[in-house]
Amino acid sequence: GENVEQHPSTLSVQEGDSAVIKCTYSDSASNYFPWYKQELGKRPQLIIDIRSNVGEKKDQRIAVTLNKTAKHFSLHITETQPEDSAVYFCAVIGGQAGGFKTIFGAGTRLFVKA
Amino acid sequence: EPEVTQTPSHQVTQMGQEVILRCVPISNHLYFYWYRQILGQKVEFLVSFYNNEISEKSEIFDDQFSVERPDGSNFTLKIRSTKLEDSAMYFCATRFTGTSSYEQYFGPGTRLTVT
């Protein structure tokens, strides 16, 4: 089945710096790659997503890049702010088994120091 | 903005008891999902549901689990005989039927505590 690996598990940056989180997946048929932000005790919130026919997508300070050949995708946050501190999860949807199963990465705890 | 709602927000039950977790999807969303998240761990897919049947399920979703949409609005997850290891946050998510967006909208979750 699909396997999703996420790195790093913890990331600490200074306010204003950039943060990059990477995920790799195993099923080349996967076709949708969302990123979620989860604050303590809250639901996961979609922050950006990308489909397999696109290589890069940007929304203000957040961007996602996808390398289908290498089967990895990355989240880039620029000009980080303390309110960006949270746990970030990548996810992979689709694949050989069908279009509905969602596999999450293990999460990255981001700390933005003021 | 419409939201997915879940009830109860917190459920405490004794081992071996049955629990039913409820979700009200956003109207015109017809794909439904249940996930669980053990404290401090990642979100785990349990099951997806479309057109009144299970589309896909994970290894976690064994015979102790079932889902249904009893009245055309609520979407429920039943755990027949709860175990201590079922203690977790359970999230419902729903998705619009069109193919223009694959975005899943998560509910606020139900915290299940099995004692």
XYZ file of N, CA and C in Angstrom:
687
model
N 0.819 -1.199 0.000
C 0.000 0.000 0.000
C 0.854 1.249 0.000
N 0.212 2.380 -0.066
C 0.902 3.673 -0.101
C 1.657 3.913 1.201
N 2.840 4.481 1.081
C 3.643 4.841 2.234
C 4.063 6.303 2.079
N 3.806 7.108 3.104
C 4.147 8.524 3.056
C 5.121 8.835 4.185
N 6.250 9.402 3.820
C 7.244 9.788 4.823
C 7.394 11.306 4.825
N 7.470 11.875 6.006
C 7.516 13.328 6.159
C 8.724 13.704 7.023
N 9.431 14.737 6.563
C 10.632 15.209 7.284
C 10.717 16.733 7.214
N 11.233 17.398 8.250
C 11.644 16.793 9.526
C 10.445 16.601 10.457
N 10.640 15.966 11.573
C 9.552 15.802 12.535
C 9.363 17.064 13.356
N 10.453 17.809 13.536
C 10.413 19.076 14.259
C 11.260 20.095 13.508
N 10.774 21.318 13.447
C 11.496 22.371 12.750
C 11.349 23.659 13.539
N 12.473 24.263 13.856
C 12.460 25.518 14.603
C 13.136 26.588 13.757
N 12.441 27.693 13.526
C 13.001 28.773 12.711
C 12.791 30.103 13.415
N 13.572 31.064 13.000
C 13.436 32.427 13.518
C 12.360 33.147 12.701
N 11.593 33.974 13.361
C 10.572 34.754 12.652
C 11.189 35.465 11.448
N 10.505 35.340 10.302
C 10.998 35.971 9.081
C 11.773 35.022 8.180
N 12.274 33.921 8.762
C 12.976 32.931 7.951
C 11.976 32.071 7.187
N 12.508 31.251 6.276
C 11.673 30.306 5.526
C 11.687 28.944 6.199
N 10.628 28.193 5.963
C 10.533 26.818 6.467
C 10.181 25.914 5.302
N 10.823 24.765 5.257
C 10.555 23.793 4.195
C 10.305 22.422 4.819
N 9.224 21.805 4.424
C 8.866 20.465 4.911
C 8.691 19.576 3.691
N 9.243 18.353 3.778
C 9.235 17.476 2.609
C 8.494 16.174 2.885
N 7.844 15.677 1.856
C 7.174 14.379 1.937
C 7.508 13.549 0.719
N 7.685 12.273 0.930
C 7.846 11.342 -0.177
C 6.734 10.309 -0.108
N 6.374 9.784 -1.263
C 5.317 8.787 -1.325
C 5.758 7.655 -2.227
N 5.041 6.547 -2.169
C 5.502 5.354 -2.891
C 4.654 5.007 -4.112
N 3.374 5.376 -4.100
C 2.475 4.959 -5.176
C 2.457 6.006 -6.294
N 3.011 5.659 -7.428
C 3.132 6.620 -8.527
C 1.779 7.018 -9.112
N 0.723 6.284 -8.802
C -0.603 6.620 -9.319
C -1.328 7.648 -8.448
N -0.759 8.034 -7.332
C -1.378 9.036 -6.460
C -1.523 10.342 -7.215
N -2.634 11.056 -6.979
C -2.909 12.191 -7.845
C -3.307 13.490 -7.146
N -3.355 13.478 -5.814
C -3.743 14.710 -5.126
C -2.953 14.797 -3.837
N -2.382 16.005 -3.573
C -1.418 16.142 -2.482
C -1.742 17.401 -1.677
N -2.532 17.274 -0.622
C -2.851 18.435 0.214
C -1.888 18.581 1.387
N -1.810 19.795 1.900
C -1.078 20.076 3.134
C -2.065 20.666 4.143
N -1.968 20.163 5.382
C -2.860 20.618 6.441
C -2.053 21.227 7.583
N -2.658 22.231 8.193
C -2.106 22.827 9.415
C -3.039 22.455 10.567
N -2.469 21.990 11.650
C -3.293 21.619 12.801
C -2.752 22.281 14.063
N -3.566 23.140 14.634
C -3.220 23.737 15.921
C -3.722 22.825 17.033
N -3.163 22.984 18.206
C -3.426 22.081 19.321
C -4.918 21.977 19.617
N -5.435 20.755 19.582
C -6.834 20.519 19.915
C -7.822 20.889 18.831
N -7.309 21.284 17.651
C -8.204 21.717 16.582
C -8.215 20.714 15.420
N -9.100 20.942 14.500
C -9.189 20.100 13.316
C -8.087 20.448 12.331
N -7.708 19.519 11.463
C -6.759 19.868 10.389
C -7.410 20.866 9.434
N -6.628 21.867 9.045
C -7.120 22.879 8.110
C -6.280 22.827 6.851
N -6.938 22.711 5.717
C -6.215 22.708 4.444
C -5.572 24.071 4.217
N -4.284 24.078 3.909
C -3.634 25.352 3.631
C -3.245 25.490 2.162
N -2.956 24.385 1.514
C -2.651 24.417 0.102
C -2.695 22.987 -0.421
N -2.979 22.835 -1.691
C -2.999 21.493 -2.279
C -2.495 21.581 -3.709
N -2.151 20.433 -4.251
C -1.655 20.389 -5.613
C -2.087 19.081 -6.251
N -2.403 19.141 -7.524
C -2.765 17.925 -8.247
C -1.574 17.439 -9.064
N -1.669 16.195 -9.482
C -0.510 15.559 -10.105
C -0.137 16.147 -11.460
N -1.025 16.931 -12.059
C -0.711 17.516 -13.364
C -0.075 18.905 -13.252
N 0.265 19.296 -12.021
C 0.847 20.621 -11.776
C 2.148 20.440 -11.008
N 3.157 21.259 -11.315
C 4.441 21.105 -10.640
C 4.631 22.037 -9.454
N 3.903 23.159 -9.464
C 4.091 24.122 -8.392
C 2.816 24.952 -8.235
N 2.562 25.333 -6.992
C 1.406 26.186 -6.725
C 1.757 27.108 -5.571
N 1.321 28.363 -5.681
C 1.675 29.337 -4.654
C 0.439 30.099 -4.195
N 0.408 30.386 -2.900
C -0.675 31.186 -2.338
C -0.060 32.074 -1.275
N 0.241 33.289 -1.651
C 0.861 34.289 -0.765
C 2.170 33.740 -0.212
N 2.272 33.504 1.105
C 3.553 33.073 1.677
C 3.773 31.562 1.596
N 2.796 30.856 1.073
C 2.859 29.391 1.066
C 2.960 28.884 -0.365
N 3.808 27.892 -0.558
C 3.937 27.278 -1.875
C 4.134 25.783 -1.711
N 3.727 25.044 -2.709
C 3.956 23.601 -2.735
C 4.574 23.251 -4.086
N 5.576 22.376 -4.046
C 6.189 21.884 -5.276
C 6.040 20.378 -5.317
N 5.856 19.849 -6.495
C 5.659 18.412 -6.683
C 6.616 17.906 -7.741
N 7.329 16.844 -7.406
C 8.202 16.171 -8.362
C 7.668 14.756 -8.519
N 6.907 14.541 -9.571
C 6.262 13.241 -9.756
C 7.257 12.137 -10.047
N 8.309 12.486 -10.748
C 9.309 11.479 -11.097
C 9.972 10.926 -9.840
N 10.333 11.835 -8.962
C 10.999 11.444 -7.723
C 10.002 11.080 -6.629
N 8.744 11.313 -6.859
C 7.680 11.040 -5.900
C 7.914 11.768 -4.578
N 8.120 13.069 -4.687
C 8.162 13.857 -3.469
C 7.560 15.230 -3.709
N 7.060 15.812 -2.640
C 6.479 17.147 -2.696
C 6.838 17.886 -1.413
N 6.903 19.183 -1.531
C 7.402 20.001 -0.422
C 6.507 21.202 -0.170
N 6.453 21.588 1.091
C 5.749 22.799 1.516
C 6.792 23.856 1.847
N 6.589 25.043 1.311
C 7.505 26.147 1.560
C 6.710 27.291 2.196
N 7.164 27.729 3.357
C 6.547 28.888 4.003
C 7.608 29.971 4.094
N 7.346 31.111 3.494
C 8.300 32.219 3.547
C 7.843 33.241 4.584
N 8.791 34.055 5.023
C 8.507 35.129 6.003
C 7.663 34.602 7.167
N 8.160 33.574 7.796
C 7.375 32.922 8.853
C 7.047 33.897 9.991
N 5.867 33.624 10.572
C 5.377 34.435 11.687
C 5.065 33.518 12.860
N 5.053 34.037 14.083
C 4.758 33.169 15.234
C 3.451 32.398 15.088
N 2.471 32.991 14.431
C 1.181 32.283 14.272
C 1.252 31.132 13.276
N 2.385 30.976 12.594
C 2.584 29.796 11.743
C 2.949 28.573 12.581
N 3.258 28.765 13.854
C 3.612 27.650 14.726
C 2.422 26.699 14.853
N 2.651 25.434 14.501
C 1.585 24.415 14.495
C 2.214 23.098 14.040
N 1.378 22.081 13.923
C 1.814 20.830 13.303
C 1.294 20.813 11.866
N 2.167 20.500 10.943
C 1.817 20.443 9.525
C 1.863 18.996 9.055
N 0.801 18.595 8.356
C 0.719 17.248 7.818
C 0.618 17.304 6.296
N 1.390 16.469 5.628
C 1.145 16.257 4.210
C 0.202 15.061 4.083
N -0.428 14.940 2.955
C -1.302 13.802 2.700
C -1.245 13.452 1.222
N -1.566 12.200 0.948
C -1.557 11.697 -0.419
C -2.877 10.980 -0.656
N -3.507 11.289 -1.769
C -4.810 10.693 -2.079
C -4.766 10.085 -3.475
N -5.458 8.982 -3.633
C -5.517 8.328 -4.926
C -4.578 7.141 -4.937
N -4.135 6.775 -6.080
C -3.219 5.651 -6.156
C -3.888 4.422 -6.752
N -3.139 3.338 -6.762
C -3.584 2.113 -7.428
C -4.871 1.585 -6.836
N -5.029 1.764 -5.531
C -6.181 1.171 -4.843
C -7.462 1.950 -5.082
N -7.371 3.120 -5.633
C -8.594 3.875 -5.862
C -8.434 5.335 -5.504
N -9.486 6.113 -5.618
C -9.368 7.547 -5.477
C -9.752 8.106 -4.135
N -9.981 7.285 -3.129
C -10.569 7.797 -1.905
C -9.675 7.695 -0.680
N -8.772 6.770 -0.655
C -7.974 6.558 0.542
C -6.988 7.705 0.707
N -6.924 8.258 1.912
C -6.044 9.383 2.213
C -4.994 8.922 3.193
N -3.742 9.036 2.828
C -2.652 8.644 3.719
C -1.919 9.907 4.157
N -1.831 10.092 5.472
C -1.161 11.259 6.031
C 0.289 10.943 6.391
N 1.125 11.964 6.304
C 2.464 11.856 6.852
C 2.406 11.955 8.365
N 3.545 11.743 8.994
C 3.609 11.698 10.456
C 3.538 13.075 11.102
N 3.693 14.133 10.308
C 3.559 15.485 10.836
C 4.897 16.131 11.139
N 4.927 17.456 11.024
C 6.094 18.268 11.372
C 5.647 19.348 12.340
N 6.282 19.377 13.493
C 5.949 20.421 14.459
C 6.843 21.618 14.171
N 6.230 22.704 13.738
C 6.968 23.923 13.405
C 6.877 24.926 14.547
N 8.056 25.384 14.971
C 8.133 26.439 15.981
C 8.720 27.676 15.308
N 8.031 28.790 15.401
C 8.556 30.042 14.876
C 8.853 30.947 16.059
N 10.130 31.247 16.238
C 10.555 32.036 17.391
C 10.529 33.516 17.057
N 9.893 34.280 17.919
C 9.793 35.731 17.700
C 11.109 36.432 18.019
N -19.832 30.764 6.352
C -19.375 29.632 5.541
C -19.875 28.330 6.169
N -20.452 27.438 5.374
C -20.966 26.174 5.946
C -19.839 25.338 6.512
N -20.165 24.582 7.564
C -19.158 23.761 8.215
C -19.699 22.363 8.478
N -18.784 21.423 8.575
C -19.136 20.082 9.019
C -19.257 20.129 10.539
N -20.298 19.528 11.076
C -20.454 19.489 12.529
C -20.420 18.045 13.010
N -19.971 17.862 14.246
C -19.874 16.536 14.828
C -20.417 16.570 16.254
N -21.090 15.475 16.620
C -21.563 15.328 18.001
C -21.334 13.889 18.470
N -21.039 13.684 19.769
C -20.757 14.730 20.741
C -19.332 15.257 20.552
N -18.984 16.282 21.292
C -17.611 16.776 21.205
C -16.674 15.883 22.025
N -17.227 15.289 23.086
C -16.438 14.397 23.931
C -17.338 13.272 24.408
N -16.862 12.049 24.274
C -17.621 10.873 24.697
C -16.717 10.018 25.573
N -17.212 9.727 26.765
C -16.496 8.817 27.657
C -17.314 7.543 27.756
N -16.683 6.402 27.564
C -17.407 5.145 27.591
C -16.550 4.073 28.240
N -17.213 3.032 28.695
C -16.473 1.926 29.296
C -16.133 0.899 28.236
N -15.031 0.246 28.452
C -14.577 -0.807 27.543
C -15.707 -1.820 27.320
N -15.897 -2.189 26.052
C -16.931 -3.163 25.724
C -18.253 -2.542 25.325
N -18.418 -1.257 25.579
C -19.666 -0.577 25.226
C -19.643 -0.150 23.756
N -20.836 0.037 23.223
C -20.977 0.536 21.856
C -21.058 2.061 21.875
N -20.447 2.681 20.887
C -20.572 4.139 20.751
C -20.949 4.474 19.314
N -21.679 5.547 19.186
C -22.035 6.068 17.860
C -21.617 7.529 17.803
N -20.787 7.822 16.823
C -20.331 9.194 16.608
C -21.071 9.739 15.393
N -21.492 10.988 15.503
C -22.338 11.556 14.461
C -21.685 12.739 13.760
N -22.001 12.857 12.498
C -21.436 13.914 11.663
C -22.556 14.447 10.778
N -22.642 15.769 10.676
C -23.565 16.369 9.721
C -22.725 17.034 8.647
N -22.795 16.515 7.424
C -21.955 17.055 6.349
C -22.471 18.392 5.851
N -21.639 19.062 5.108
C -22.068 20.259 4.388
C -23.041 19.796 3.298
N -24.121 20.530 3.139
C -25.119 20.107 2.143
C -24.490 20.151 0.750
N -24.852 19.262 -0.082
C -24.366 18.986 -1.443
C -22.996 18.325 -1.459
N -22.470 17.981 -0.270
C -21.288 17.125 -0.197
C -21.765 15.688 -0.101
N -21.229 14.840 -0.968
C -21.710 13.459 -0.990
C -20.605 12.431 -0.785
N -19.349 12.899 -0.627
C -18.267 12.004 -0.233
C -18.022 12.219 1.261
N -17.958 11.137 2.013
C -17.784 11.249 3.462
C -16.624 10.367 3.896
N -15.942 10.836 4.941
C -14.767 10.136 5.440
C -14.770 10.156 6.967
N -14.187 9.095 7.540
C -13.862 9.116 8.965
C -12.369 8.891 9.120
N -11.795 9.674 10.036
C -10.393 9.546 10.394
C -10.294 9.462 11.903
N -9.183 8.917 12.380
C -8.917 9.004 13.808
C -7.504 9.519 14.024
N -7.319 10.139 15.189
C -6.010 10.660 15.545
C -5.778 10.380 17.020
N -4.905 9.428 17.291
C -4.491 9.165 18.660
C -3.644 10.348 19.116
N -3.779 10.710 20.381
C -3.136 11.914 20.906
C -1.653 11.976 20.551
N -1.261 13.060 19.901
C 0.143 13.273 19.567
C 0.617 12.536 18.328
N -0.294 11.847 17.638
C 0.111 11.067 16.472
C -0.527 11.623 15.200
N -0.305 10.932 14.114
C -0.807 11.438 12.842
C -2.279 11.089 12.655
N -2.872 11.720 11.666
C -4.255 11.433 11.296
C -4.272 10.134 10.484
N -5.172 9.232 10.840
C -5.235 7.935 10.164
C -6.585 7.765 9.478
N -6.537 7.392 8.228
C -7.752 7.130 7.447
C -8.444 5.872 7.963
N -9.754 5.970 8.150
C -10.541 4.787 8.518
C -11.347 4.285 7.322
N -12.176 5.177 6.752
C -13.127 4.723 5.748
C -13.612 5.906 4.913
N -13.953 5.612 3.660
C -14.625 6.595 2.810
C -15.958 6.004 2.372
N -16.920 6.881 2.103
C -18.307 6.455 1.884
C -18.905 7.332 0.806
N -19.504 6.683 -0.199
C -20.114 7.443 -1.286
C -21.274 6.644 -1.840
N -22.343 7.306 -2.135
C -23.492 6.654 -2.745
C -23.995 5.496 -1.878
N -24.028 5.764 -0.581
C -24.565 4.807 0.400
C -23.780 3.513 0.517
N -22.526 3.558 0.156
C -21.708 2.383 0.396
C -20.257 2.778 0.653
N -19.537 1.858 1.301
C -18.135 2.091 1.577
C -17.346 2.034 0.277
N -16.521 3.093 0.045
C -15.675 3.117 -1.141
C -14.335 2.448 -0.868
N -13.814 2.747 0.296
C -12.517 2.212 0.660
C -12.400 2.205 2.185
N -11.635 1.282 2.721
C -11.408 1.263 4.155
C -9.978 0.836 4.441
N -9.501 1.219 5.630
C -8.143 0.862 6.007
C -8.156 -0.407 6.860
N -6.957 -0.856 7.195
C -6.816 -2.055 8.018
C -7.374 -1.829 9.419
N -7.431 -0.576 9.846
C -7.965 -0.268 11.171
C -9.469 -0.547 11.216
N -10.121 -0.323 10.122
C -11.587 -0.425 10.043
C -11.972 -1.894 9.951
N -11.992 -2.578 11.115
C -12.324 -4.003 11.121
C -13.813 -4.192 11.425
N -14.185 -5.409 11.770
C -15.600 -5.740 11.970
C -16.238 -4.997 13.141
N -15.428 -4.402 13.981
C -15.962 -3.649 15.104
C -16.510 -2.283 14.688
N -16.146 -1.857 13.494
C -16.550 -0.546 12.997
C -17.629 -0.693 11.927
N -18.523 0.266 11.894
C -19.481 0.337 10.791
C -19.860 1.800 10.571
N -20.299 2.093 9.354
C -20.742 3.444 9.033
C -22.083 3.352 8.338
N -22.873 4.398 8.483
C -24.110 4.480 7.736
C -24.589 5.916 7.692
N -25.545 6.121 6.784
C -26.179 7.426 6.658
C -27.669 7.166 6.842
N -28.093 7.069 8.091
C -29.432 6.544 8.390
C -30.592 7.383 7.883
N -30.419 8.703 7.823
C -31.588 9.531 7.519
C -31.317 10.527 6.406
N -30.311 10.294 5.637
C -30.000 11.183 4.524
C -29.261 12.439 4.915
N -29.074 12.678 6.217
C -28.304 13.855 6.623
C -27.134 13.453 7.497
N -27.403 12.804 8.640
C -26.304 12.382 9.502
C -25.488 11.276 8.856
N -24.194 11.284 9.175
C -23.287 10.216 8.767
C -22.669 9.706 10.058
N -22.841 8.414 10.345
C -22.434 7.922 11.653
C -21.324 6.894 11.568
N -20.523 6.856 12.618
C -19.511 5.829 12.818
C -19.866 5.096 14.099
N -20.031 3.787 14.002
C -20.356 2.969 15.174
C -19.170 2.083 15.496
N -18.820 2.075 16.772
C -17.837 1.102 17.260
C -18.590 0.163 18.177
N -18.624 -1.102 17.815
C -19.516 -2.064 18.496
C -19.099 -2.356 19.916
N -17.877 -2.656 20.140
C -17.387 -3.051 21.461
C -16.046 -2.361 21.661
N -16.091 -1.216 22.327
C -14.899 -0.377 22.383
C -13.782 -1.019 23.198
N -12.552 -0.713 22.755
C -11.347 -1.158 23.449
C -10.585 0.086 23.932
N -9.690 -0.135 24.870
C -8.909 1.001 25.379
C -8.189 1.723 24.249
N -7.690 0.949 23.281
C -6.917 1.534 22.184
C -7.768 2.297 21.172
N -9.077 2.283 21.347
C -9.944 3.111 20.496
C -9.988 4.564 20.969
N -9.409 4.835 22.109
C -9.364 6.217 22.621
C -8.582 7.076 21.649
N -9.236 8.095 21.138
C -8.622 8.952 20.115
C -9.596 10.073 19.793
N -9.126 10.992 18.941
C -10.008 12.001 18.354
C -10.491 11.441 17.021
N -11.770 11.493 16.786
C -12.333 10.999 15.537
C -12.854 12.196 14.732
N -12.330 12.321 13.526
C -12.736 13.407 12.651
C -13.568 12.870 11.492
N -14.648 13.560 11.212
C -15.410 13.344 9.995
C -14.944 14.384 8.981
N -14.948 14.028 7.714
C -14.640 14.991 6.658
C -15.590 14.737 5.499
N -15.926 15.801 4.790
C -16.818 15.637 3.647
C -16.254 16.397 2.452
N -16.699 15.973 1.285
C -16.168 16.539 0.047
C -17.265 16.712 -0.966
N -17.151 17.770 -1.718
C -18.101 18.034 -2.793
C -17.986 16.943 -3.857
N -19.064 16.666 -4.553
C -19.074 15.589 -5.533
C -18.388 15.935 -6.833
N -18.231 17.197 -7.131
C -17.634 17.577 -8.401
C -16.151 17.261 -8.441
N -15.554 17.329 -9.610
C -14.130 17.034 -9.732
C -13.278 18.291 -9.784
N -13.905 19.457 -9.619
C -13.129 20.692 -9.683
C -12.286 20.873 -8.430
N -12.704 20.241 -7.348
C -11.930 20.352 -6.114
C -11.978 19.035 -5.380
N -10.829 18.626 -4.868
C -10.769 17.414 -4.060
C -10.722 17.753 -2.575
N -10.915 19.033 -2.238
C -10.737 19.447 -0.857
C -11.705 18.755 0.076
N -11.192 18.253 1.171
C -12.012 17.654 2.217
C -12.159 18.669 3.345
N -13.383 18.811 3.830
C -13.674 19.729 4.928
C -13.833 18.908 6.208
N -13.001 19.213 7.176
C -13.009 18.449 8.422
C -13.964 19.050 9.441
N -14.631 18.163 10.196
C -15.404 18.597 11.345
C -14.481 18.841 12.531
N -15.031 19.352 13.642
C -14.205 19.689 14.802
C -13.722 18.479 15.595
N -14.291 17.311 15.311
C -13.830 16.099 15.975
C -14.657 15.708 17.193
N -14.614 14.426 17.503
C -15.175 13.882 18.742
C -14.049 13.202 19.482
N -13.830 13.646 20.709
C -12.791 12.989 21.513
C -13.431 11.802 22.233
N -12.981 10.604 21.904
C -13.492 9.388 22.524
C -12.498 8.905 23.564
N -12.993 8.735 24.781
C -12.172 8.204 25.861
C -12.791 6.905 26.337
N -12.029 5.823 26.227
C -12.503 4.508 26.655
C -11.788 4.150 27.954
N -12.574 3.880 28.997
C -11.974 3.592 30.315
C -12.153 2.121 30.702
